[in-house]
Each structure stands twice: as structure tokens, then as C-alpha cells.
Coordinates of C-alpha atoms in Angstrom, one line a residue:
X1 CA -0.6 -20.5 17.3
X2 CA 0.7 -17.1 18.8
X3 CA 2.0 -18.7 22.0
X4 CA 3.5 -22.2 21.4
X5 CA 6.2 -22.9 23.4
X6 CA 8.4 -25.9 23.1
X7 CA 10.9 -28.3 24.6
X8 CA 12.8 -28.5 21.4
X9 CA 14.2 -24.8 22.3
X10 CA 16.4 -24.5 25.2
X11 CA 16.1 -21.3 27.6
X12 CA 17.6 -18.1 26.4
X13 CA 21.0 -17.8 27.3
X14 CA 21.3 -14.1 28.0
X15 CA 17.3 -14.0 29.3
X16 CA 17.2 -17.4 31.0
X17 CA 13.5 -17.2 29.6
X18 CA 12.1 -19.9 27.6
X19 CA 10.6 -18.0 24.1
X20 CA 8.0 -18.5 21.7
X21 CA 9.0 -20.6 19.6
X22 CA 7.8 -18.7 16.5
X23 CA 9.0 -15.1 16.1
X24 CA 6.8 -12.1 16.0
X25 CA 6.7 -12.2 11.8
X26 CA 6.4 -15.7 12.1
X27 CA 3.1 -15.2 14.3
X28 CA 1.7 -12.9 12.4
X29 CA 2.1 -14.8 9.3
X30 CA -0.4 -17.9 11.0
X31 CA -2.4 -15.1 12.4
X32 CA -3.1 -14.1 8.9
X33 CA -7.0 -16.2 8.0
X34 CA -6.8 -14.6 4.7
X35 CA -8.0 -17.2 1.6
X36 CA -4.6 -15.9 -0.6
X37 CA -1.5 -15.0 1.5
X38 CA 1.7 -13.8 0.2
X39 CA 4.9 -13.8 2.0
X40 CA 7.8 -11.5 0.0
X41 CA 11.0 -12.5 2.2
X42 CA 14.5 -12.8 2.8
X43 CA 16.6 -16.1 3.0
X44 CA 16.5 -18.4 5.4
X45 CA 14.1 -16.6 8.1
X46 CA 12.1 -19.7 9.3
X47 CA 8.9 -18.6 7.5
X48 CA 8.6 -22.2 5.5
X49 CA 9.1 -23.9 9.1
X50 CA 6.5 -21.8 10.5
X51 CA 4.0 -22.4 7.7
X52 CA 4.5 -26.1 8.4
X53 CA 3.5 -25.7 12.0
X54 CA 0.0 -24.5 10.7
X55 CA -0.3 -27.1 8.7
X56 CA 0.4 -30.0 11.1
X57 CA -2.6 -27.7 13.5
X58 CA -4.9 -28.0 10.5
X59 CA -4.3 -31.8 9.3
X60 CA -4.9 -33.0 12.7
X61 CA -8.0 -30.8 13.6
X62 CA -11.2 -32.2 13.4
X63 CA -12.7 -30.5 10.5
X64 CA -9.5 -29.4 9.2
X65 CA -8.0 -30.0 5.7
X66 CA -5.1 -31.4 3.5
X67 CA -2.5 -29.5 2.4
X68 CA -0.2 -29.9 -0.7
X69 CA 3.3 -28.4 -0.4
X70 CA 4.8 -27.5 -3.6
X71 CA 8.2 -26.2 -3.9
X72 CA 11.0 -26.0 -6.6
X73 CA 13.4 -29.0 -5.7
X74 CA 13.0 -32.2 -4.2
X75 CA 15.0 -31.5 -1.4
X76 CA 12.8 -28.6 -0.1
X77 CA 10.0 -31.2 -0.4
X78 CA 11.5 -33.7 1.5
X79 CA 13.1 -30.5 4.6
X80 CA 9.2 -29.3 4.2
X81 CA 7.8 -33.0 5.4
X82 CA 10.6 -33.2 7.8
X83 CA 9.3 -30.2 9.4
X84 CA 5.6 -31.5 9.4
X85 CA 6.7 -34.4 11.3
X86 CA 8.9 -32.6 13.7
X87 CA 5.5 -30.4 14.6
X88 CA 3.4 -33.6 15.1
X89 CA 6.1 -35.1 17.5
X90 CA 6.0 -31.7 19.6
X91 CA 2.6 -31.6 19.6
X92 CA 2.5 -35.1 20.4
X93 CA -0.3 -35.6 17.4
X94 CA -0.1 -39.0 15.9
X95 CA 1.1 -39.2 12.8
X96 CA 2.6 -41.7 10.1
X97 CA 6.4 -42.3 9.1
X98 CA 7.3 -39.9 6.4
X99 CA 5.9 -42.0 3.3
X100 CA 7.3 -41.8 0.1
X101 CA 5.2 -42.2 -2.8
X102 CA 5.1 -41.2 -6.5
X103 CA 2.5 -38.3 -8.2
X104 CA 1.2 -38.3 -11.3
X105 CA 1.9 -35.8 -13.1
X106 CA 0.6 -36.0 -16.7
X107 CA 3.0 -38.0 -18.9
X108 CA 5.3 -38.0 -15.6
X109 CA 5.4 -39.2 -12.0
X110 CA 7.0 -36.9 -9.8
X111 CA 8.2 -37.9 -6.5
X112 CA 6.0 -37.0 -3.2
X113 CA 6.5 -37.4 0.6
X114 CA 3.3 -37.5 3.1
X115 CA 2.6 -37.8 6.3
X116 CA -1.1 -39.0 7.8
X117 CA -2.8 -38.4 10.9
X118 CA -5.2 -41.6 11.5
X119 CA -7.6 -39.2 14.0
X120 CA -8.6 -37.6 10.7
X121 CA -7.5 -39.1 7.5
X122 CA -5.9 -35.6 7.0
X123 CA -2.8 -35.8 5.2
X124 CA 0.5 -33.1 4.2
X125 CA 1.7 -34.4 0.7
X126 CA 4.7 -32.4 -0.5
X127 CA 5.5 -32.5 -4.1
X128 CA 9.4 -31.9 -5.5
X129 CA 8.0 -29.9 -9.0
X130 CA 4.8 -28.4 -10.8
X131 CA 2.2 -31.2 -10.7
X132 CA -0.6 -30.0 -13.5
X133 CA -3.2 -32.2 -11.7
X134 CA -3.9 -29.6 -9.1
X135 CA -7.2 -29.7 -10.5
X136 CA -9.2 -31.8 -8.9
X137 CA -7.9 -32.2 -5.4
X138 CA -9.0 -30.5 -1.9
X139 CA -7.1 -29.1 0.6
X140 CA -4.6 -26.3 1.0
X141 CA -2.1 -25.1 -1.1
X142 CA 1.5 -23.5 -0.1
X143 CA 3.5 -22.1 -3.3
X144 CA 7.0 -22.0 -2.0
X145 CA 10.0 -20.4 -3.4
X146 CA 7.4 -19.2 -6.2
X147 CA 9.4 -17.0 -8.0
X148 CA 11.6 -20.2 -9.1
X149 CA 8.9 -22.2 -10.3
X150 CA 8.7 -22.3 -14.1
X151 CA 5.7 -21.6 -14.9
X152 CA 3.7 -19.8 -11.7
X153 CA 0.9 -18.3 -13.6
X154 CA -0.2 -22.0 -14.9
X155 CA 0.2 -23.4 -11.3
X156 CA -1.8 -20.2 -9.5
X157 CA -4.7 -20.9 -11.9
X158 CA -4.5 -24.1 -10.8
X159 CA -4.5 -23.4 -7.1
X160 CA -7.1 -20.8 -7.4
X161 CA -9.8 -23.5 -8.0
X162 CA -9.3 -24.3 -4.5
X163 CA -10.4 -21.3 -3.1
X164 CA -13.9 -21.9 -4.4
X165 CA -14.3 -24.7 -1.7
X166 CA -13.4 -23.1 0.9
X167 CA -9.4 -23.5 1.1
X168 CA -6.3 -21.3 1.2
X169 CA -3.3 -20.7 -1.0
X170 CA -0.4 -19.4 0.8
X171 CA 2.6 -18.1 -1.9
X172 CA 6.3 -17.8 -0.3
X173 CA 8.8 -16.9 -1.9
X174 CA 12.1 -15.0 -2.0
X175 CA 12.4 -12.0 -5.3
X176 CA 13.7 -13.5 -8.9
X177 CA 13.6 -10.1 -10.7
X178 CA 10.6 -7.2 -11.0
X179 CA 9.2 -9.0 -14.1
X180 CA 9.2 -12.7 -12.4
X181 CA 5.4 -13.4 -12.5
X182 CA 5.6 -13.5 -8.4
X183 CA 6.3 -9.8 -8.1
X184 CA 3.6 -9.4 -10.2
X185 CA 1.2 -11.5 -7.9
X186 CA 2.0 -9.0 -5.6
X187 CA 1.7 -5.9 -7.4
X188 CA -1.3 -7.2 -8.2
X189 CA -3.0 -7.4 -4.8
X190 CA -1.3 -4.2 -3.8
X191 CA -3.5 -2.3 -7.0
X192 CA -6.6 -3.7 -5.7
X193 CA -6.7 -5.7 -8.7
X194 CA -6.7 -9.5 -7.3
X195 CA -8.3 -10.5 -3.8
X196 CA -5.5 -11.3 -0.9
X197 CA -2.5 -10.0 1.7
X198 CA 1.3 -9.4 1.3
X199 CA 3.6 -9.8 4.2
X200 CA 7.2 -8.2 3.9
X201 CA 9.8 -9.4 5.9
X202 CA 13.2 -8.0 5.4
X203 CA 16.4 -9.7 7.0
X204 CA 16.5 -6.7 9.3
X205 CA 13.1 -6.8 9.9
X206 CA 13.3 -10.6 11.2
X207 CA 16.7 -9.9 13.2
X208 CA 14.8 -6.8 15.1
X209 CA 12.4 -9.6 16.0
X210 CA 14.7 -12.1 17.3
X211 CA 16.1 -14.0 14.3
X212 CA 19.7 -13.7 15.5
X213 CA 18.5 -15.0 19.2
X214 CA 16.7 -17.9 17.8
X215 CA 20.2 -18.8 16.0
X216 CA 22.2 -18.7 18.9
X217 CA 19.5 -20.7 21.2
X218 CA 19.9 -23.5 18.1
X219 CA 23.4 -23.3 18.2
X220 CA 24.4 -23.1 21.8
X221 CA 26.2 -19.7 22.0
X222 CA 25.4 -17.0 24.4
X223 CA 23.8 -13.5 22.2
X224 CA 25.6 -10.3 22.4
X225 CA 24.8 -7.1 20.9
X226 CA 28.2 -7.5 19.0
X227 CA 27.5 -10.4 18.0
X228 CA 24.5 -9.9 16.3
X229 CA 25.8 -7.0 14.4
X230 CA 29.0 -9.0 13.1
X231 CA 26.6 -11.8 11.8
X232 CA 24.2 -9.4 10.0
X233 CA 27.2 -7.9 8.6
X234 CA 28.7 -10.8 7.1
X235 CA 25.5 -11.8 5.7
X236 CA 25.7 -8.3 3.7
X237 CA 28.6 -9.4 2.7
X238 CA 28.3 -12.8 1.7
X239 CA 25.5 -11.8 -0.9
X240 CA 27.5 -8.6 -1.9
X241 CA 25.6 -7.2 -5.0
X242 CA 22.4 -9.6 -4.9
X243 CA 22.0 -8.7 -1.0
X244 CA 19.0 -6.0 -2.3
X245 CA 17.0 -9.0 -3.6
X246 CA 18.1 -11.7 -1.1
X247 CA 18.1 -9.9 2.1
X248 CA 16.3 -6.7 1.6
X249 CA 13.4 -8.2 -0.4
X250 CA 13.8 -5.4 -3.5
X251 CA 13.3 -7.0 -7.0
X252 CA 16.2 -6.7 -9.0
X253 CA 16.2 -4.4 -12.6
X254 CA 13.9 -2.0 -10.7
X255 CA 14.4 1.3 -11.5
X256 CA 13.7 3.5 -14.4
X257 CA 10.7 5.7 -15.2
X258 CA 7.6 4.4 -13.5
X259 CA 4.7 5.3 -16.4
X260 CA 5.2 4.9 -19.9
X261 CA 4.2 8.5 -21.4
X262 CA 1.4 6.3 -23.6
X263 CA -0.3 5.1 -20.9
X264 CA -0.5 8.6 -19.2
X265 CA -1.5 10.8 -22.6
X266 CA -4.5 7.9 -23.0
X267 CA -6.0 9.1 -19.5
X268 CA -5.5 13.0 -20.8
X269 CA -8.7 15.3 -21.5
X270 CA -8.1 18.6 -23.0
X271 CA -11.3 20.0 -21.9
X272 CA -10.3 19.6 -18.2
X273 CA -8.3 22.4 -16.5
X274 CA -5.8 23.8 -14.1
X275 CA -6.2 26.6 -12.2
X276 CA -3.5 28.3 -10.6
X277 CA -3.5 31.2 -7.5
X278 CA -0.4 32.6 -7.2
X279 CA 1.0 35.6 -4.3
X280 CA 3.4 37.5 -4.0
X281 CA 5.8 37.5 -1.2
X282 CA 4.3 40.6 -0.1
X283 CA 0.9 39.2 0.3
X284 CA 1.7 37.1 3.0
X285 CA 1.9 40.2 5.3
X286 CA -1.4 41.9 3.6
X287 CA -4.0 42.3 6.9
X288 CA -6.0 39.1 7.3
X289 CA -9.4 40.6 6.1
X290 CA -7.5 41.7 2.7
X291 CA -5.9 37.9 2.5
X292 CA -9.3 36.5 3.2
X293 CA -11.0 39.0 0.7
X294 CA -8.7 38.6 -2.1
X295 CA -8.6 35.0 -1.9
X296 CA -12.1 35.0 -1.8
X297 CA -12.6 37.0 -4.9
X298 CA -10.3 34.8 -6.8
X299 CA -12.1 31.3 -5.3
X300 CA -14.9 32.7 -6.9
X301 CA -13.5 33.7 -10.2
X302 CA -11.6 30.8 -10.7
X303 CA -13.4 27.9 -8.6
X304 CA -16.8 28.5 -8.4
X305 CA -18.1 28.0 -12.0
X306 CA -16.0 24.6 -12.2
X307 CA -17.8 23.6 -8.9
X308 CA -21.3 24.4 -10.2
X309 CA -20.5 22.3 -13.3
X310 CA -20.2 19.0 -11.0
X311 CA -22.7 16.2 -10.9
X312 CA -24.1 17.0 -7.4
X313 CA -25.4 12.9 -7.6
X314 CA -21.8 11.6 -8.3
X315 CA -19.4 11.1 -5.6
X316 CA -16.6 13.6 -4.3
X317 CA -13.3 12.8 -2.8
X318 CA -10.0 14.8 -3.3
X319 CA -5.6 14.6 -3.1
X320 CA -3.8 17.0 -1.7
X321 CA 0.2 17.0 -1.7
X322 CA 1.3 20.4 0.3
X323 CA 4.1 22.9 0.0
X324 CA 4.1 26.6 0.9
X325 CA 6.6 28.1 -1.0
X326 CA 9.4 26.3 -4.1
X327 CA 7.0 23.7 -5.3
X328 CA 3.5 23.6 -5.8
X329 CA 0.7 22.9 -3.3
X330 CA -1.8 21.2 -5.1
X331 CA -5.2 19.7 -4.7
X332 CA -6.9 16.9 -7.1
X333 CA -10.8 16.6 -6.9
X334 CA -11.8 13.2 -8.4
X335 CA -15.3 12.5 -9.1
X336 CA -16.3 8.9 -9.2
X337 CA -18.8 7.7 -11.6
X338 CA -21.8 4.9 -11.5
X339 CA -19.2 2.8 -13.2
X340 CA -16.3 3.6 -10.8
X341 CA -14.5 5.8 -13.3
X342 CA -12.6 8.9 -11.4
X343 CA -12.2 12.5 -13.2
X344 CA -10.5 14.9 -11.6
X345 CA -12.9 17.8 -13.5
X346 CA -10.0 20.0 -12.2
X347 CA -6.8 20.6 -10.3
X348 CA -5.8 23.6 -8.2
X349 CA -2.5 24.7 -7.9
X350 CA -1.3 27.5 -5.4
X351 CA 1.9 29.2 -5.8
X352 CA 3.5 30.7 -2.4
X353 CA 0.0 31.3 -0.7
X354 CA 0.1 31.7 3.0
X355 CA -1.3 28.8 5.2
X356 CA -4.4 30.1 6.3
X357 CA -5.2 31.0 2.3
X358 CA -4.5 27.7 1.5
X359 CA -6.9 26.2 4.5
X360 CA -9.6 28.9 2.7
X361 CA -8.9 27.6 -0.7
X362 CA -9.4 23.5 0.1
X363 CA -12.5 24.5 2.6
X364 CA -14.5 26.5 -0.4
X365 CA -13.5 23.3 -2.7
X366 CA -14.2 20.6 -0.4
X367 CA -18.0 23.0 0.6
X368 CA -18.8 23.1 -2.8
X369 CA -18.4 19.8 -4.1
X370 CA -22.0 18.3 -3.4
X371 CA -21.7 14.7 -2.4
X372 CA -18.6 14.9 -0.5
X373 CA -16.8 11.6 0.9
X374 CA -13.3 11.7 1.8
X375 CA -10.3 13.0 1.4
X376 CA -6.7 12.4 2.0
X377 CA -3.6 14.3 2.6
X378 CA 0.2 14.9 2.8
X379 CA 0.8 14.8 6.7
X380 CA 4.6 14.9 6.5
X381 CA 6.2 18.3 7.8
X382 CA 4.6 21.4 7.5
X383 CA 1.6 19.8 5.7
X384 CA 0.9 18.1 8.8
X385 CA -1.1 21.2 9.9
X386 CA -2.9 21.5 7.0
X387 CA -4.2 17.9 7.3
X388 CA -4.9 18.0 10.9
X389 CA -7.5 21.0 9.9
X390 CA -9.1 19.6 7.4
X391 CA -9.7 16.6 9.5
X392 CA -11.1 18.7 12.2
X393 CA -13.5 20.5 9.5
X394 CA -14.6 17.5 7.7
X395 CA -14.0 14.8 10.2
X396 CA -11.3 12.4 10.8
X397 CA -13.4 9.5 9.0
X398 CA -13.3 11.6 6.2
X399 CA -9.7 12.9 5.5
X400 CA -6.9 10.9 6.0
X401 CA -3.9 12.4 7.5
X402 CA -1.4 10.4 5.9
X403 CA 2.8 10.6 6.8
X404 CA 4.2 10.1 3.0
X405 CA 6.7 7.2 3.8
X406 CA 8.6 4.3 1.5
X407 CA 5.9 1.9 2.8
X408 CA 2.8 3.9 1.7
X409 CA 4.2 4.1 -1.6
X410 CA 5.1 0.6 -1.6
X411 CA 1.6 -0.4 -1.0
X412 CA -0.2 2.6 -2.9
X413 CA 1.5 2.9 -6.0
X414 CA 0.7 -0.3 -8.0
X415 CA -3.1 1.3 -7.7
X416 CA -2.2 4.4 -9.5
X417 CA -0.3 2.1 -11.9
X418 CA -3.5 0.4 -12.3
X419 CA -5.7 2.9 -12.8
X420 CA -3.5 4.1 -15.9
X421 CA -3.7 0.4 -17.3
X422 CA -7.1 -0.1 -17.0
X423 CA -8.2 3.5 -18.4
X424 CA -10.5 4.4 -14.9
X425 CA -9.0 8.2 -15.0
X426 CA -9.6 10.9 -16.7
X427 CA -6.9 14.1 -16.2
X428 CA -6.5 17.0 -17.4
X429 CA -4.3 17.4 -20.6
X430 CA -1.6 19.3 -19.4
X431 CA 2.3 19.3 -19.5
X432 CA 2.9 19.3 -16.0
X433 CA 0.4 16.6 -15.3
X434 CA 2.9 14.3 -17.9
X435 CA 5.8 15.9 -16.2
X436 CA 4.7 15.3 -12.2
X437 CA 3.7 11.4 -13.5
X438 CA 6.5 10.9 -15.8
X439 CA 8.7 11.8 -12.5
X440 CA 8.1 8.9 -10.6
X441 CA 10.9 6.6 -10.5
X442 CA 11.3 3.0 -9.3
X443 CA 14.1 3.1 -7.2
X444 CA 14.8 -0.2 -5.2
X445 CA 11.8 -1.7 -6.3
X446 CA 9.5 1.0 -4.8
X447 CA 7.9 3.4 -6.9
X448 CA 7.9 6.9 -6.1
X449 CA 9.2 11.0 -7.0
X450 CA 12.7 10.9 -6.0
X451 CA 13.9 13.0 -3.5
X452 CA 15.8 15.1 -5.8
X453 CA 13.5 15.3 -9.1
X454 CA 12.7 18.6 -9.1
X455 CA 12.7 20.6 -12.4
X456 CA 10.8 23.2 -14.3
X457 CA 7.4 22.9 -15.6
X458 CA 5.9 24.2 -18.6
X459 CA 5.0 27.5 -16.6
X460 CA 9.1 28.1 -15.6
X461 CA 8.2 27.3 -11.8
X462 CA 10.0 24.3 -9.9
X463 CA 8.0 21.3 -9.9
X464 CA 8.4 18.0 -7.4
X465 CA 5.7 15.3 -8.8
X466 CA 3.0 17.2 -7.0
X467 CA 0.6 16.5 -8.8
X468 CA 1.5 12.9 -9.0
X469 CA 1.6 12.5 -5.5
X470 CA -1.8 14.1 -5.0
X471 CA -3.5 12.3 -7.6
X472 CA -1.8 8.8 -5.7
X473 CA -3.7 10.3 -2.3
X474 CA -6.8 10.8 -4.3
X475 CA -7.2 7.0 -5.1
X476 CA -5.9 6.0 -1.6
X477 CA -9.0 8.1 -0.3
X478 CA -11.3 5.9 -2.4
X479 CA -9.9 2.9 -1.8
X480 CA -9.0 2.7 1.7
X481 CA -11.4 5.4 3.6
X482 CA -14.7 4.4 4.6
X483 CA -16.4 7.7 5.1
X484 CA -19.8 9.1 5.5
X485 CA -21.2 11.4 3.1
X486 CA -21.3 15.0 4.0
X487 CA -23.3 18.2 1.9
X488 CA -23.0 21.2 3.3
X489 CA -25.6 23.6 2.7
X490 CA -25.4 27.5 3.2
X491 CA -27.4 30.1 5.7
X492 CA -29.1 31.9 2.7
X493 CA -27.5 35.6 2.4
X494 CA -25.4 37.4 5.1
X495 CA -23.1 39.8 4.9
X496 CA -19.2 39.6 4.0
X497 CA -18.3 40.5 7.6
X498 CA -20.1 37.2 8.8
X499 CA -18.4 35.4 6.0
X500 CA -15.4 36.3 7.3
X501 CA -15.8 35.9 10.9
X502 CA -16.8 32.3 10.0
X503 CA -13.0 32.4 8.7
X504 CA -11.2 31.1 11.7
X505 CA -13.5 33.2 14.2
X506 CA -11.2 36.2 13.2
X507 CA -13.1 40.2 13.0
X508 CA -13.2 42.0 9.9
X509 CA -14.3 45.2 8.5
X510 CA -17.6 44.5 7.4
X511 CA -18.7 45.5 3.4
X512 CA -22.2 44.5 3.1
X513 CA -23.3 42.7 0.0
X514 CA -26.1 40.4 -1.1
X515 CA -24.0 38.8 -4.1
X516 CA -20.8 36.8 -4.2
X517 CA -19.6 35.0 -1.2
X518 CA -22.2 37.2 1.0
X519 CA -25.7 36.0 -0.1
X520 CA -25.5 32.4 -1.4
X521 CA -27.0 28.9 -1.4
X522 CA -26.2 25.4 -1.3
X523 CA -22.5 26.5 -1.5
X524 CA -19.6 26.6 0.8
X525 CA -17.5 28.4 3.0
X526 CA -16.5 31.5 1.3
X527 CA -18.9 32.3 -1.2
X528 CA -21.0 29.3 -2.8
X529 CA -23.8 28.9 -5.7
X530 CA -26.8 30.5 -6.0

């Protein structure tokens, strides 16, 4: 259905090219084979009339299927059928007259219009209201204007049941509020918590794709850049206050904090720690073989025994949110169990650390996990290097370089959400983990730290949901990577000047030694465990 073109539309007046007739978001909405489809919009983008264009295609295929339209008014049943028929005449299927017809509807009849296609016996029934008697019936369903329905929990249920056989349930809707069951459809599938695919299509988004075109084909005027910008505009401006939820497709009441301190303190173990590895400014400027040395040193104070405490059978994956100096650069292990619960057995935290200590720090984590799988990290600005390294070390099919934007937090957050609600993590018990979680916000319906949230932790040091953000990258790793398994193993013993050499290919005074991060086995890249 990408590339139907149409009679109906007249050429373009400032191309003198005939379109598509369905827009890029419209095409990629038909494209879309998924069994459960949802389509969070704005008003009065054509999405509705595109869906009925599929539906004529799969009424009058051979082998295709019925569909029942369902929508909140009679008179969107009735526009709905109109459409149909409008397809079938373009296409130049044969079809019936619209028929009007009564539903039963339990202790009701509800009114229904149909069209038939007599090459099939395939037939597009569109109802005015919530028929219960679902149940029963074959063929697809389309959900429109879902959030209006009264009760769209009882009427999913009931459309689920076709999925079993083998048909599709396509949910459209414009917003009705955060807590409206539809948004919660939605922030369902984006948690990984119910089976399906969300398209969002803005009212910006649709006239970047041609939406204000495709008005002025149907109404006869020429386009113009002014034009356009005057009608989207007024548009603004006729929905004044609502124009977040109407045009911009951000459920109303949605801000406020994101994780109720409960849920977070439920997820807490005491026994689990933090482990920080602060410089000083001076440091920075220390020769590289004393950075290397000293960093080292303290991987293997602090690091190494939590590493040799892991279950070398379990899966590995990490989070890593960057800074360099102000906020904290931070690094969330999680280790996934047989029953797909994740503890992060630690956290590093490094305070003002130079770059290249901070790429020595991740690679003797990452080296000594045992069972390592993927990882993903803040790509935006200067962590962008840091990423790009890692991916080079570990492979790019194992660490995700990921560009922190309002979309990846749009899609990613309901699955940290989740994971709170269900009780899958385990964290350590700490006041800036509650702090860093507690400071996401839902600001226009997305759900992430605030730009300007930064405050002082429990340690006195300025804090910017870092942890938060990491442990959101750690369960995007999980979910979305699909890696191969690495273990690294060591050369046996060598001496601190190889060690360090293997640091970036840089020379260093050699000091010989057959313990710490000279002579080791089965460890990682600065040291390891005998």
C-alpha cells in the first residue's frame, strides 16, 4: 500500500506532480504487519482514512479477513464506512451499498453499517458504541478514538481473543489524560510488559510529511511556505491550552515525580555497595604511568574483590551515564538471574577522573565480569568518546552507543518504571540511589531528569540523576541488545610495564611484580583474579 496513487487527488499545484495518496506516517502505519498496533496522534491527520484503505485491501483479498470498526459515536461509524466504500470505488473492487443494519449488543441493539465484497464474502461492519459480543466473531479489529470509549480495558480483553486466530487489533486514538486506560496500553508495550508497536504522530510531525499539501490539493489552493506556517499557527491557537494533548500528543496531568519513594526503597539492598574514586584536580596532570598506576591500585582495592564475588555462570551487562567533572560519572553492573531478576552487586562512581582513567576503570569492570554480554552508554557530548571506545574494545554488538534524547526516554522509561513495579531489581540501599531515581520528573508526558535537577547528595557533591540514568541504560542493554557473550581470560603473570603498555599502547617505567595487576588469571585488563 506504499505507492497508491489515485484519480481522486488532483496534481500538486506548486509540484505539478501527482502524490501518493497516503503520506509517509500514513504508509508506515499499513506497513506496520504487527498482530497489536497502536497509533498515539494528533486531530484530524488522515490516519482513520488510511486504516480504512487497508481494510478495503484485506476484505477483498482472497484469503483476507473481516474487520469490525469500533469507534465512540455513531457518526464516526457511519464517516468510517464511508471511507471503505470510497477505497473500493478507487480500487474499482466490487462492493455492496453501505447497509445499515442493527447489532446485538446484550440487552441492546446498537446500530451498524457494512459493506460486502461478493468475490469473498468478506465484509467491514462498523459499530457506533462498545458491543460486548466481541467474543465470538473473526476478523480484525480497529479501536478508534480509544481513549473515549468507556470502558477500553473490557473491550481490549475482548479484542484480544482475536489475536489467537490469527487476526490484528489496531488501537487509534488521540490522548484523554495520563491515567485514561489508553495511555496505559501504551506504557505498557513501551515496558516490555504487553506484546505490540506504538506509532507517534505529532501535528508537526504529519505537516513535515505533507499534511498541509494534502489540504490544499483537497481544497484547491496553491501551497506556500507562508501559508503553511499561518495554518499550523492558527491551529495552535484554536486549541490554546489543550493544544499539548490535541496536537502534540502529550497526555494531560503529566508531570510530577516519576517513582513513588515506596516502590524504590522495596528494590533497596543494604548489603550492596557504592564505590567511589575521586581525584584531585591536580591529578589530571600526574604523568600517565602514575595515572595508570594509581588508578590501578585503587581498581584493585576497591573493584576487584566485588568482581570475584560474582556468579561467573550468571549473565553481565552494565549502564554507564558520563560526566568528567560537576556530576558524577557512573557505571551500573546488573547481573541477570535464571529467573531474569537484575542486581546491580555494585555501582561505581568517579568524581573528576580524567578520561583515559575513566576508559581504565570501565575496561577492568567490564574484563572482570565473567559472562559478559552488553552494555550501553551515554553518547551525548563528551561521553560520546567514551562510548565509541568501549564499543571498539568490546564490539559494537555489544555496547550500545546511545544519543540520550526525549525519544529514548519516551520509549525506555516505562521499562525502568516496570521493573520497580514488578520487583525484578535489586539496588543498592543508598541515599543517592533514592535521590538520582526520585529526580525523574514527568514533564510533558515524558519521563525523565530535568535539565536543571541538580542538587546535593548525601556525600555534599552535585548530583544530576546519574545513577538513574545509568541504571535506565542498563535495562535498555538487556532488552534491546542482542549480543554475543564475551570472557576474557588473562596471559598468566607479566610484568606491570606490559600491563601498562597494554594501556592504550603507551611506555612506562617498568616495576616488576608477580602479584596484583602483574601476575594474574582469568581477570581483566589491569590487574584481574588469581
Amino acid at each position: 500500500m506504499t505507492a497508491i496513487h489515485s484519480p481522486l487527488l488532483a496534481s500538486d499545484a506548486a509540484h505539478q506532480v501527482a502524490p501518493a495518496v497516503l503520506l509517509g506516517y500514513q504508509q508506515r502505519w499499513i506497513d506496520d504487519e504487527s498482530a497489536l498496533k497502536i497509533a498515539e496522534k494528533s486531530r484530524r491527520i488522515g490516519l482513520t482514512w488510511a486504516e480504512s484503505a487497508d481494510d478495503v485491501l484485506e476484505a477483498a483479498r482472497e484469503g483476507g479477513s473481516n474487520t469490525f470498526y469500533i469507534g465512540p459515536t455513531q457518526d464516526m461509524a457511519l464517516e468510517f464506512i464511508e471511507a471503505c466504500a470510497m477505497w473500493a470505488r478507487a480500487y474499482d473492487y466490487a462492493a455492496s451499498q453501505i447497509e445499515e443494519g442493527l447489532f446485538d449488543d446484550g440487552d441492546k441493539q446498537i446500530k451498524s453499517f457494512k459493506i460486502t465484497f461478493p468475490a469473498t464474502g468478506r465484509r467491514v461492519v462498523a459499530l457506533s458504541s462498545r458491543p460486548t459480543n466481541l467474543r465470538g466473531k473473526q476478523g480484525n479489529i480497529v479501536i478508534d478514538e480509544a481513549a473515549f470509549h468507556n470502558d477500553l480495558g473490557e473491550l481490549l480483553k475482548a479484542a484480544m481473543a482475536m489475536l489467537l486466530w490469527g487476526n490484528k487489533v489496531r488501537v487509534i486514538s488521540t490522548h484523554d489524560g495520563e491515567a485514561n486506560d489508553f495511555n496505559e496500553l501504551i506504557e505498557e508495550i513501551r515496558a516490555g510488559k504487553r506484546k505490540g508497536s506504538v506509532h507517534r504522530i505529532t501535528f508537526r510531525e504529519a505537516v513535515a510529511e505533507g499534511l498541509y499539501r494534502r489540504v490544499c490539493i483537497r481544497r484547491g489552493i496553491p501551497w506556500t511556505a507562508d501559508g503553511e506556517a499561518k495554518w499550523v499557527a492558527d491551529a495552535y491557537a484554536f486549541y490554546g491550552d489543550d493544544a499539548a494533548e490535541e496536537l502534540d500528543v502529550v497526555p494531560s496531568q503529566g508531570s510530577g515525580a516519576y517513582l513513588p519513594r515506596s516502590l524504590i526503597e522495596r528494590c533497596m539492598d543494604p548489603a550492596l555497595p557504592i564505590v567511589t574514586y575521586r581525584c584531585t584536580p591536580e591529578f589530571t596532570y600526574r604523568a600517565d604511568w602514575e595515572r595508570a598506576a594509581d588508578t590501578a591500585q585503587w581498581c584493585e582495592a576497591n573493584v576487584l574483590p566485588l568482581l570475584k564475588a560474582l556468579d561467573a555462570r550468571l549473565s553481565k551487562y552494565y549502564g554507564s551515564d558520563f560526566a568528567r567533572s560537576g556530576d558524577a560519572s557512573v557505571i551500573v553492573p546488573g547481573v541477570e538471574d535464571a529467573q531474569l531478576n537484575v542486581t546491580a552487586p555494585f555501582i561505581v562512581e568517579m568524581r573528576n577522573v580524567p578520561f583515559a582513567q575513566q576508559r581504565q576503570v570501565l575496561g577492568y569492570v567490564v574484563r572482570g565480569f565473567g559472562r559478559f554480554m552488553a552494555g550501553a552508554m551515554d553518547a551525548t557530548g563528551n561521553g560520546a568518546e567514551m562510548a565509541e571506545w568501549a564499543a571498539q574494545q568490546f564490539g559494537s554488538t555489544n555496547v550500545a552507543e546511545v544519543k540520550l534524547s526525549l525519544e529514548w526516554y519516551r520509549q525506555n522509561m516505562p521499562r525502568l518504571k516496570a521493573a520497580f513495579e514488578d520487583g525484578t531489581l535489586r539496588l543498592p540501599r543508598h541515599a543517592n540511589v533514592l535521590a538520582d531515581l526520585r529526580a525523574i520528573k514527568k514533564t510533558n508526558g515524558v519521563a525523565r531528569v530535568p535539565d536543571d535537577a541538580r542538587e546535593k547528595g548525601a556525600d555534599g557533591e552535585m548530583r544530576h540523576g546519574d545513577i538513574a540514568v545509568a541504571l535506565a541504560l542498563l535495562l535498555f542493554a538487556i532488552a534491546e541488545m542482542e549480543p554475543v557473550p564475551l570472557e576474557f581470560e588473562s596471559l598468566g603473570a607479566r610484568s606491570t610495564q606490559g600491563a601498562l603498555t597494554a594501556f592504550e599502547g603507551m611506555s612506562y617505567r617498568a616495576q616488576m611484580t608477580d602479584s596484583g595487576w602483574g601476575g594474574v588469571s582469568g581477570g581483566n585488563d589491569f590487574g584481574g583474579f588469581a
